[in-house]
Amino acid sequence: MNNTYKRLDALILPALVVLVGCIVDPPLKPDSSDFVPEVLADGWEISTPSVEGVDSLGIAQVYENLFSESRYPTVRSLLVAKNGKLVAEGYSRDPRDRDRFHHVQSVTKSVTSLLVGIAMADGLAESLDTPLYDLMPEYFDDAAAKRAITLRHVLTMKTGLQFENDEDAAWLMFTPGSSIANVLGRPLVSDPGAAYYYSDGNPQLLSGAIENVFGVTLDEYGRERLFGPLGIVDFQWERHADGLNFGAFGLWLRPRDMAKIGQLLLQDGAWDGRQVVPSEWLDEATRVYANGNYGHYWWVAEENQVYSARGSGGQIIAVDERYDLVIVLTGDPNAKSWVLSQGIDELFSGIYQALETQ
């Protein structure tokens, strides 16, 4: 290399290092912290925080934090409904998320619970103590002990069937054959009713029971009996290769429609003068039966007055009867829980402070 090239190298290489070091990542969030809901023809009445008893400055601080580049990077949306009206909503990664379907993960389980409540009123079974075997005997193997599994055991995660979510959720999705037979073919690790064990396999059994008794899939039944009455005209629900919807996950909803589900619970299952979900079922589903805080696929607290549907990655529909309040949060579905927990607590704490300051 001659001296001319050496001199050029000496000048260019340090300059390139400086330029590379100056490259700035593009903003993760939009340059706005707007949280005023837009009036849409979707059934939601719009109000303001102060009119509904929420401190406007306090709620503004919550959304300012939400839109900060340095905080809550995995959260995508936050909605607040008070007294049956939408008072705040913000989409901190992309404003178009308002109109997009979002995978709600295990919030799906809570929706499945609502559909089971409707189905019980429609004649699915005489009671929750009905053995699952009575509803679909063809899917059971010769293990007599499994025939003692009841609908109640399935709804409280006490079937006793072996199922490791971290490993077996993918197995459930992609294993060919009948998803119901696959789940029921798992070995028993405890007697039915003896122990709580959170499992994505159990809700699949409910999807199968509804299809077996009524001849329609879970999404078809939900469209007619739950989503349609709420004005939720579009949603997506993933299916196994056998045609059954996944009862534990796979439901995709818009955030505003998630909030409708929470509001339905606050209204004792009624919507626009129609009883969509039996109020007796909601009373039963939001009581604690297992693990100190688990109902029928709903997480329960504060003497059954606060309950939530929760999915991996920060998907939440939270309902608080004490304040006539619904909070919806969505996040990146694959985010780890330890990344989310502190941020979610902070956001919820800010909302409650705004409630109590007014």
GROMACS .gro file of C-alpha atoms in nm:
model
  358
    1MET     CA    1   0.000   0.000   0.000
    2ASN     CA    2   0.150   0.336  -0.101
    3ASN     CA    3   0.168   0.635   0.127
    4THR     CA    4  -0.130   0.807  -0.041
    5TYR     CA    5  -0.366   0.518   0.048
    6LYS     CA    6  -0.224   0.501   0.398
    7ARG     CA    7  -0.304   0.867   0.450
    8LEU     CA    8  -0.660   0.814   0.316
    9ASP     CA    9  -0.711   0.518   0.551
   10ALA     CA   10  -0.594   0.727   0.840
   11LEU     CA   11  -0.858   0.988   0.758
   12ILE     CA   12  -1.154   0.772   0.644
   13LEU     CA   13  -1.157   0.495   0.903
   14PRO     CA   14  -1.186   0.721   1.210
   15ALA     CA   15  -1.459   0.917   1.029
   16LEU     CA   16  -1.655   0.597   0.965
   17VAL     CA   17  -1.628   0.502   1.330
   18VAL     CA   18  -1.769   0.841   1.429
   19LEU     CA   19  -2.054   0.811   1.178
   20VAL     CA   20  -2.151   0.462   1.292
   21GLY     CA   21  -2.145   0.576   1.651
   22CYS     CA   22  -2.380   0.863   1.565
   23ILE     CA   23  -2.648   0.645   1.406
   24VAL     CA   24  -2.959   0.673   1.621
   25ASP     CA   25  -3.227   0.406   1.634
   26PRO     CA   26  -3.563   0.530   1.504
   27PRO     CA   27  -3.826   0.604   1.770
   28LEU     CA   28  -4.013   0.300   1.893
   29LYS     CA   29  -4.328   0.498   1.970
   30PRO     CA   30  -4.528   0.765   1.787
   31ASP     CA   31  -4.460   1.130   1.860
   32SER     CA   32  -4.787   1.172   2.046
   33SER     CA   33  -4.937   1.085   2.381
   34ASP     CA   34  -5.296   1.139   2.270
   35PHE     CA   35  -5.538   0.930   2.471
   36VAL     CA   36  -5.872   1.086   2.372
   37PRO     CA   37  -6.097   0.815   2.224
   38GLU     CA   38  -6.240   0.880   1.881
   39VAL     CA   39  -6.613   0.845   1.829
   40LEU     CA   40  -6.670   0.539   1.610
   41ALA     CA   41  -6.976   0.344   1.507
   42ASP     CA   42  -6.876   0.049   1.723
   43GLY     CA   43  -7.121   0.074   2.012
   44TRP     CA   44  -6.894   0.260   2.253
   45GLU     CA   45  -7.016   0.582   2.410
   46ILE     CA   46  -6.729   0.826   2.459
   47SER     CA   47  -6.683   1.044   2.766
   48THR     CA   48  -6.400   1.226   2.944
   49PRO     CA   49  -6.213   1.116   3.256
   50SER     CA   50  -6.326   1.411   3.467
   51VAL     CA   51  -6.694   1.367   3.381
   52GLU     CA   52  -6.674   1.003   3.491
   53GLY     CA   53  -6.490   1.073   3.815
   54VAL     CA   54  -6.129   1.022   3.707
   55ASP     CA   55  -5.862   1.285   3.767
   56SER     CA   56  -5.773   1.414   3.421
   57LEU     CA   57  -5.420   1.521   3.516
   58GLY     CA   58  -5.353   1.185   3.678
   59ILE     CA   59  -5.472   0.986   3.379
   60ALA     CA   60  -5.275   1.217   3.147
   61GLN     CA   61  -4.962   1.129   3.344
   62VAL     CA   62  -5.034   0.758   3.298
   63TYR     CA   63  -5.044   0.801   2.922
   64GLU     CA   64  -4.741   1.029   2.917
   65ASN     CA   65  -4.550   0.749   3.087
   66LEU     CA   66  -4.697   0.494   2.847
   67PHE     CA   67  -4.571   0.688   2.544
   68SER     CA   68  -4.227   0.752   2.691
   69GLU     CA   69  -3.948   0.599   2.480
   70SER     CA   70  -3.774   0.478   2.794
   71ARG     CA   71  -4.068   0.291   2.953
   72TYR     CA   72  -4.295  -0.004   2.878
   73PRO     CA   73  -4.145  -0.098   2.540
   74THR     CA   74  -4.357  -0.412   2.502
   75VAL     CA   75  -4.696  -0.253   2.579
   76ARG     CA   76  -4.903  -0.177   2.270
   77SER     CA   77  -5.232  -0.035   2.401
   78LEU     CA   78  -5.410   0.081   2.714
   79LEU     CA   79  -5.784   0.148   2.734
   80VAL     CA   80  -5.995   0.267   3.028
   81ALA     CA   81  -6.375   0.246   3.045
   82LYS     CA   82  -6.560   0.400   3.338
   83ASN     CA   83  -6.934   0.388   3.407
   84GLY     CA   84  -6.990   0.209   3.079
   85LYS     CA   85  -6.813   0.473   2.870
   86LEU     CA   86  -6.473   0.475   2.705
   87VAL     CA   87  -6.277   0.760   2.864
   88ALA     CA   88  -5.918   0.695   2.753
   89GLU     CA   89  -5.731   0.487   2.499
   90GLY     CA   90  -5.378   0.503   2.366
   91TYR     CA   91  -5.175   0.295   2.123
   92SER     CA   92  -4.813   0.340   2.218
   93ARG     CA   93  -4.646   0.156   1.932
   94ASP     CA   94  -4.871   0.223   1.635
   95PRO     CA   95  -5.202   0.411   1.626
   96ARG     CA   96  -5.324   0.162   1.367
   97ASP     CA   97  -5.332  -0.103   1.640
   98ARG     CA   98  -5.677   0.025   1.732
   99ASP     CA   99  -5.821  -0.137   1.420
  100ARG     CA  100  -5.601  -0.446   1.406
  101PHE     CA  101  -5.668  -0.790   1.543
  102HIS     CA  102  -5.442  -0.877   1.835
  103HIS     CA  103  -5.361  -1.224   1.963
  104VAL     CA  104  -5.500  -1.222   2.315
  105GLN     CA  105  -5.327  -1.547   2.416
  106SER     CA  106  -5.483  -1.698   2.732
  107VAL     CA  107  -5.753  -1.433   2.748
  108THR     CA  108  -5.903  -1.688   2.510
  109LYS     CA  109  -5.961  -1.916   2.808
  110SER     CA  110  -6.182  -1.657   2.977
  111VAL     CA  111  -6.386  -1.614   2.659
  112THR     CA  112  -6.420  -1.992   2.640
  113SER     CA  113  -6.554  -1.982   2.995
  114LEU     CA  114  -6.823  -1.733   2.891
  115LEU     CA  115  -6.921  -1.956   2.602
  116VAL     CA  116  -6.947  -2.255   2.835
  117GLY     CA  117  -7.180  -2.053   3.057
  118ILE     CA  118  -7.402  -1.975   2.759
  119ALA     CA  119  -7.382  -2.337   2.647
  120MET     CA  120  -7.491  -2.464   2.988
  121ALA     CA  121  -7.805  -2.252   2.958
  122ASP     CA  122  -7.852  -2.392   2.609
  123GLY     CA  123  -7.843  -2.750   2.739
  124LEU     CA  124  -7.480  -2.855   2.715
  125ALA     CA  125  -7.516  -3.058   3.035
  126GLU     CA  126  -7.738  -3.082   3.341
  127SER     CA  127  -7.465  -2.953   3.571
  128LEU     CA  128  -7.092  -2.894   3.592
  129ASP     CA  129  -7.065  -3.225   3.773
  130THR     CA  130  -7.158  -3.405   3.452
  131PRO     CA  131  -6.872  -3.633   3.346
  132LEU     CA  132  -6.707  -3.527   3.025
  133TYR     CA  133  -6.738  -3.889   2.920
  134ASP     CA  134  -7.116  -3.846   2.897
  135LEU     CA  135  -7.071  -3.572   2.635
  136MET     CA  136  -6.812  -3.739   2.411
  137PRO     CA  137  -6.745  -4.102   2.509
  138GLU     CA  138  -6.583  -4.184   2.176
  139TYR     CA  139  -6.271  -3.983   2.266
  140PHE     CA  140  -6.186  -4.168   2.586
  141ASP     CA  141  -5.941  -4.453   2.610
  142ASP     CA  142  -5.984  -4.753   2.839
  143ALA     CA  143  -5.856  -4.576   3.152
  144ALA     CA  144  -6.160  -4.589   3.376
  145ALA     CA  145  -6.028  -4.317   3.608
  146LYS     CA  146  -6.043  -4.060   3.326
  147ARG     CA  147  -6.416  -4.113   3.294
  148ALA     CA  148  -6.454  -3.942   3.631
  149ILE     CA  149  -6.336  -3.609   3.484
  150THR     CA  150  -6.624  -3.361   3.503
  151LEU     CA  151  -6.688  -3.025   3.341
  152ARG     CA  152  -6.609  -2.868   3.679
  153HIS     CA  153  -6.269  -3.037   3.687
  154VAL     CA  154  -6.194  -2.902   3.339
  155LEU     CA  155  -6.299  -2.546   3.432
  156THR     CA  156  -6.091  -2.541   3.751
  157MET     CA  157  -5.780  -2.701   3.596
  158LYS     CA  158  -5.818  -3.013   3.807
  159THR     CA  159  -5.852  -3.290   3.549
  160GLY     CA  160  -5.530  -3.455   3.666
  161LEU     CA  161  -5.412  -3.497   3.305
  162GLN     CA  162  -5.041  -3.445   3.248
  163PHE     CA  163  -4.972  -3.136   3.038
  164GLU     CA  164  -4.663  -2.915   3.051
  165ASN     CA  165  -4.757  -2.583   2.891
  166ASP     CA  166  -4.403  -2.478   2.807
  167GLU     CA  167  -4.356  -2.792   2.602
  168ASP     CA  168  -4.700  -2.927   2.522
  169ALA     CA  169  -4.878  -2.619   2.388
  170ALA     CA  170  -4.688  -2.656   2.061
  171TRP     CA  171  -4.751  -3.029   2.073
  172LEU     CA  172  -5.124  -2.961   2.103
  173MET     CA  173  -5.117  -2.724   1.806
  174PHE     CA  174  -4.926  -2.941   1.562
  175THR     CA  175  -4.990  -3.305   1.655
  176PRO     CA  176  -5.210  -3.462   1.388
  177GLY     CA  177  -5.527  -3.653   1.460
  178SER     CA  178  -5.796  -3.551   1.706
  179SER     CA  179  -5.688  -3.278   1.948
  180ILE     CA  180  -5.944  -3.409   2.198
  181ALA     CA  181  -5.817  -3.765   2.181
  182ASN     CA  182  -5.462  -3.636   2.208
  183VAL     CA  183  -5.535  -3.444   2.530
  184LEU     CA  184  -5.740  -3.725   2.684
  185GLY     CA  185  -5.467  -3.968   2.589
  186ARG     CA  186  -5.226  -3.798   2.828
  187PRO     CA  187  -5.157  -3.995   3.148
  188LEU     CA  188  -5.323  -3.904   3.476
  189VAL     CA  189  -5.080  -3.765   3.730
  190SER     CA  190  -5.345  -3.714   3.999
  191ASP     CA  191  -5.703  -3.814   4.061
  192PRO     CA  192  -5.957  -3.582   3.892
  193GLY     CA  193  -6.045  -3.302   4.132
  194ALA     CA  194  -5.745  -3.357   4.358
  195ALA     CA  195  -5.497  -3.094   4.236
  196TYR     CA  196  -5.484  -2.769   4.040
  197TYR     CA  197  -5.254  -2.775   3.741
  198TYR     CA  198  -5.273  -2.494   3.485
  199SER     CA  199  -5.298  -2.648   3.141
  200ASP     CA  200  -5.378  -2.545   2.786
  201GLY     CA  201  -5.509  -2.895   2.728
  202ASN     CA  202  -5.814  -2.859   2.950
  203PRO     CA  203  -5.990  -2.578   2.756
  204GLN     CA  204  -5.950  -2.783   2.439
  205LEU     CA  205  -6.179  -3.041   2.596
  206LEU     CA  206  -6.449  -2.774   2.630
  207SER     CA  207  -6.409  -2.676   2.266
  208GLY     CA  208  -6.465  -3.041   2.180
  209ALA     CA  209  -6.764  -3.077   2.411
  210ILE     CA  210  -6.946  -2.780   2.256
  211GLU     CA  211  -6.879  -2.907   1.906
  212ASN     CA  212  -6.985  -3.260   1.996
  213VAL     CA  213  -7.313  -3.156   2.157
  214PHE     CA  214  -7.420  -2.866   1.935
  215GLY     CA  215  -7.251  -2.957   1.607
  216VAL     CA  216  -7.077  -2.620   1.567
  217THR     CA  217  -6.724  -2.507   1.638
  218LEU     CA  218  -6.642  -2.269   1.920
  219ASP     CA  219  -6.601  -1.969   1.690
  220GLU     CA  220  -6.930  -2.040   1.514
  221TYR     CA  221  -7.109  -2.073   1.845
  222GLY     CA  222  -6.938  -1.759   1.975
  223ARG     CA  223  -7.027  -1.555   1.668
  224GLU     CA  224  -7.397  -1.627   1.716
  225ARG     CA  225  -7.427  -1.629   2.094
  226LEU     CA  226  -7.158  -1.389   2.224
  227PHE     CA  227  -6.973  -1.178   1.970
  228GLY     CA  228  -7.271  -1.095   1.752
  229PRO     CA  229  -7.486  -0.957   2.035
  230LEU     CA  230  -7.192  -0.739   2.147
  231GLY     CA  231  -7.148  -0.595   1.800
  232ILE     CA  232  -6.813  -0.768   1.757
  233VAL     CA  233  -6.848  -0.832   1.388
  234ASP     CA  234  -6.491  -0.938   1.314
  235PHE     CA  235  -6.248  -1.161   1.500
  236GLN     CA  236  -6.018  -1.452   1.426
  237TRP     CA  237  -5.984  -1.779   1.613
  238GLU     CA  238  -5.716  -2.029   1.521
  239ARG     CA  239  -5.802  -2.396   1.475
  240HIS     CA  240  -5.634  -2.730   1.509
  241ALA     CA  241  -5.598  -2.941   1.197
  242ASP     CA  242  -5.902  -3.138   1.316
  243GLY     CA  243  -6.116  -2.826   1.272
  244LEU     CA  244  -6.165  -2.742   1.640
  245ASN     CA  245  -6.080  -2.397   1.769
  246PHE     CA  246  -5.816  -2.385   2.040
  247GLY     CA  247  -6.000  -2.327   2.366
  248ALA     CA  248  -5.693  -2.197   2.548
  249PHE     CA  249  -5.540  -1.955   2.296
  250GLY     CA  250  -5.560  -1.846   1.936
  251LEU     CA  251  -5.832  -1.581   1.963
  252TRP     CA  252  -5.758  -1.248   1.792
  253LEU     CA  253  -5.960  -0.941   1.889
  254ARG     CA  254  -5.942  -0.565   1.855
  255PRO     CA  255  -5.867  -0.382   2.182
  256ARG     CA  256  -6.202  -0.204   2.189
  257ASP     CA  257  -6.378  -0.538   2.152
  258MET     CA  258  -6.176  -0.675   2.443
  259ALA     CA  259  -6.312  -0.386   2.647
  260LYS     CA  260  -6.667  -0.482   2.547
  261ILE     CA  261  -6.616  -0.823   2.701
  262GLY     CA  262  -6.511  -0.661   3.028
  263GLN     CA  263  -6.807  -0.425   3.017
  264LEU     CA  264  -7.040  -0.719   2.959
  265LEU     CA  265  -6.931  -0.864   3.292
  266LEU     CA  266  -6.990  -0.533   3.470
  267GLN     CA  267  -7.342  -0.537   3.327
  268ASP     CA  268  -7.411  -0.884   3.470
  269GLY     CA  269  -7.399  -1.040   3.125
  270ALA     CA  270  -7.653  -0.806   2.963
  271TRP     CA  271  -7.598  -0.597   2.651
  272ASP     CA  272  -7.846  -0.360   2.488
  273GLY     CA  273  -8.132  -0.508   2.686
  274ARG     CA  274  -8.044  -0.869   2.600
  275GLN     CA  275  -7.911  -1.124   2.848
  276VAL     CA  276  -7.609  -1.259   2.661
  277VAL     CA  277  -7.438  -1.455   2.941
  278PRO     CA  278  -7.644  -1.578   3.236
  279SER     CA  279  -7.569  -1.360   3.538
  280GLU     CA  280  -7.564  -1.673   3.754
  281TRP     CA  281  -7.279  -1.807   3.545
  282LEU     CA  282  -7.076  -1.490   3.590
  283ASP     CA  283  -7.127  -1.510   3.967
  284GLU     CA  284  -7.000  -1.866   3.959
  285ALA     CA  285  -6.715  -1.814   3.711
  286THR     CA  286  -6.564  -1.526   3.911
  287ARG     CA  287  -6.536  -1.708   4.242
  288VAL     CA  288  -6.214  -1.867   4.362
  289TYR     CA  289  -6.194  -2.245   4.328
  290ALA     CA  290  -5.822  -2.315   4.299
  291ASN     CA  291  -5.475  -2.174   4.352
  292GLY     CA  292  -5.607  -1.905   4.585
  293ASN     CA  293  -5.711  -1.680   4.295
  294TYR     CA  294  -5.851  -1.888   4.011
  295GLY     CA  295  -6.214  -1.920   3.910
  296HIS     CA  296  -6.351  -2.070   3.591
  297TYR     CA  297  -6.068  -1.939   3.372
  298TRP     CA  298  -6.083  -1.596   3.539
  299TRP     CA  299  -5.828  -1.460   3.788
  300VAL     CA  300  -6.011  -1.330   4.094
  301ALA     CA  301  -5.925  -1.086   4.377
  302GLU     CA  302  -6.076  -0.848   4.632
  303GLU     CA  303  -6.355  -1.075   4.753
  304ASN     CA  304  -6.467  -1.155   4.399
  305GLN     CA  305  -6.517  -0.789   4.305
  306VAL     CA  306  -6.207  -0.765   4.089
  307TYR     CA  307  -6.135  -1.021   3.820
  308SER     CA  308  -5.937  -1.040   3.502
  309ALA     CA  309  -5.865  -1.233   3.189
  310ARG     CA  310  -5.489  -1.256   3.139
  311GLY     CA  311  -5.270  -1.375   2.856
  312SER     CA  312  -4.898  -1.415   2.803
  313GLY     CA  313  -4.717  -1.101   2.693
  314GLY     CA  314  -4.943  -0.860   2.883
  315GLN     CA  315  -5.290  -0.921   2.738
  316ILE     CA  316  -5.539  -0.815   3.006
  317ILE     CA  317  -5.908  -0.747   3.048
  318ALA     CA  318  -5.945  -0.625   3.407
  319VAL     CA  319  -6.287  -0.565   3.564
  320ASP     CA  320  -6.341  -0.384   3.893
  321GLU     CA  321  -6.699  -0.375   4.019
  322ARG     CA  322  -6.608  -0.132   4.298
  323TYR     CA  323  -6.529   0.147   4.051
  324ASP     CA  324  -6.747   0.039   3.756
  325LEU     CA  325  -6.417   0.009   3.573
  326VAL     CA  326  -6.270  -0.185   3.282
  327ILE     CA  327  -5.901  -0.169   3.190
  328VAL     CA  328  -5.764  -0.332   2.876
  329LEU     CA  329  -5.397  -0.373   2.804
  330THR     CA  330  -5.225  -0.543   2.512
  331GLY     CA  331  -4.857  -0.614   2.457
  332ASP     CA  332  -4.615  -0.802   2.241
  333PRO     CA  333  -4.737  -1.161   2.276
  334ASN     CA  334  -4.389  -1.308   2.317
  335ALA     CA  335  -4.267  -1.068   2.586
  336LYS     CA  336  -4.147  -1.236   2.904
  337SER     CA  337  -4.353  -1.192   3.218
  338TRP     CA  338  -4.063  -1.058   3.425
  339VAL     CA  339  -4.023  -0.773   3.176
  340LEU     CA  340  -4.389  -0.685   3.206
  341SER     CA  341  -4.486  -0.729   3.568
  342GLN     CA  342  -4.341  -0.408   3.710
  343GLY     CA  343  -4.463  -0.198   3.419
  344ILE     CA  344  -4.816  -0.333   3.437
  345ASP     CA  345  -4.829  -0.271   3.812
  346GLU     CA  346  -4.714   0.088   3.757
  347LEU     CA  347  -4.971   0.158   3.486
  348PHE     CA  348  -5.256   0.012   3.690
  349SER     CA  349  -5.139   0.194   4.001
  350GLY     CA  350  -5.145   0.522   3.811
  351ILE     CA  351  -5.501   0.462   3.697
  352TYR     CA  352  -5.617   0.382   4.048
  353GLN     CA  353  -5.444   0.691   4.184
  354ALA     CA  354  -5.634   0.897   3.928
  355LEU     CA  355  -5.958   0.735   4.047
  356GLU     CA  356  -5.889   0.813   4.409
  357THR     CA  357  -5.761   1.168   4.354
  358GLN     CA  358  -6.077   1.295   4.187
   0.00000   0.00000   0.00000
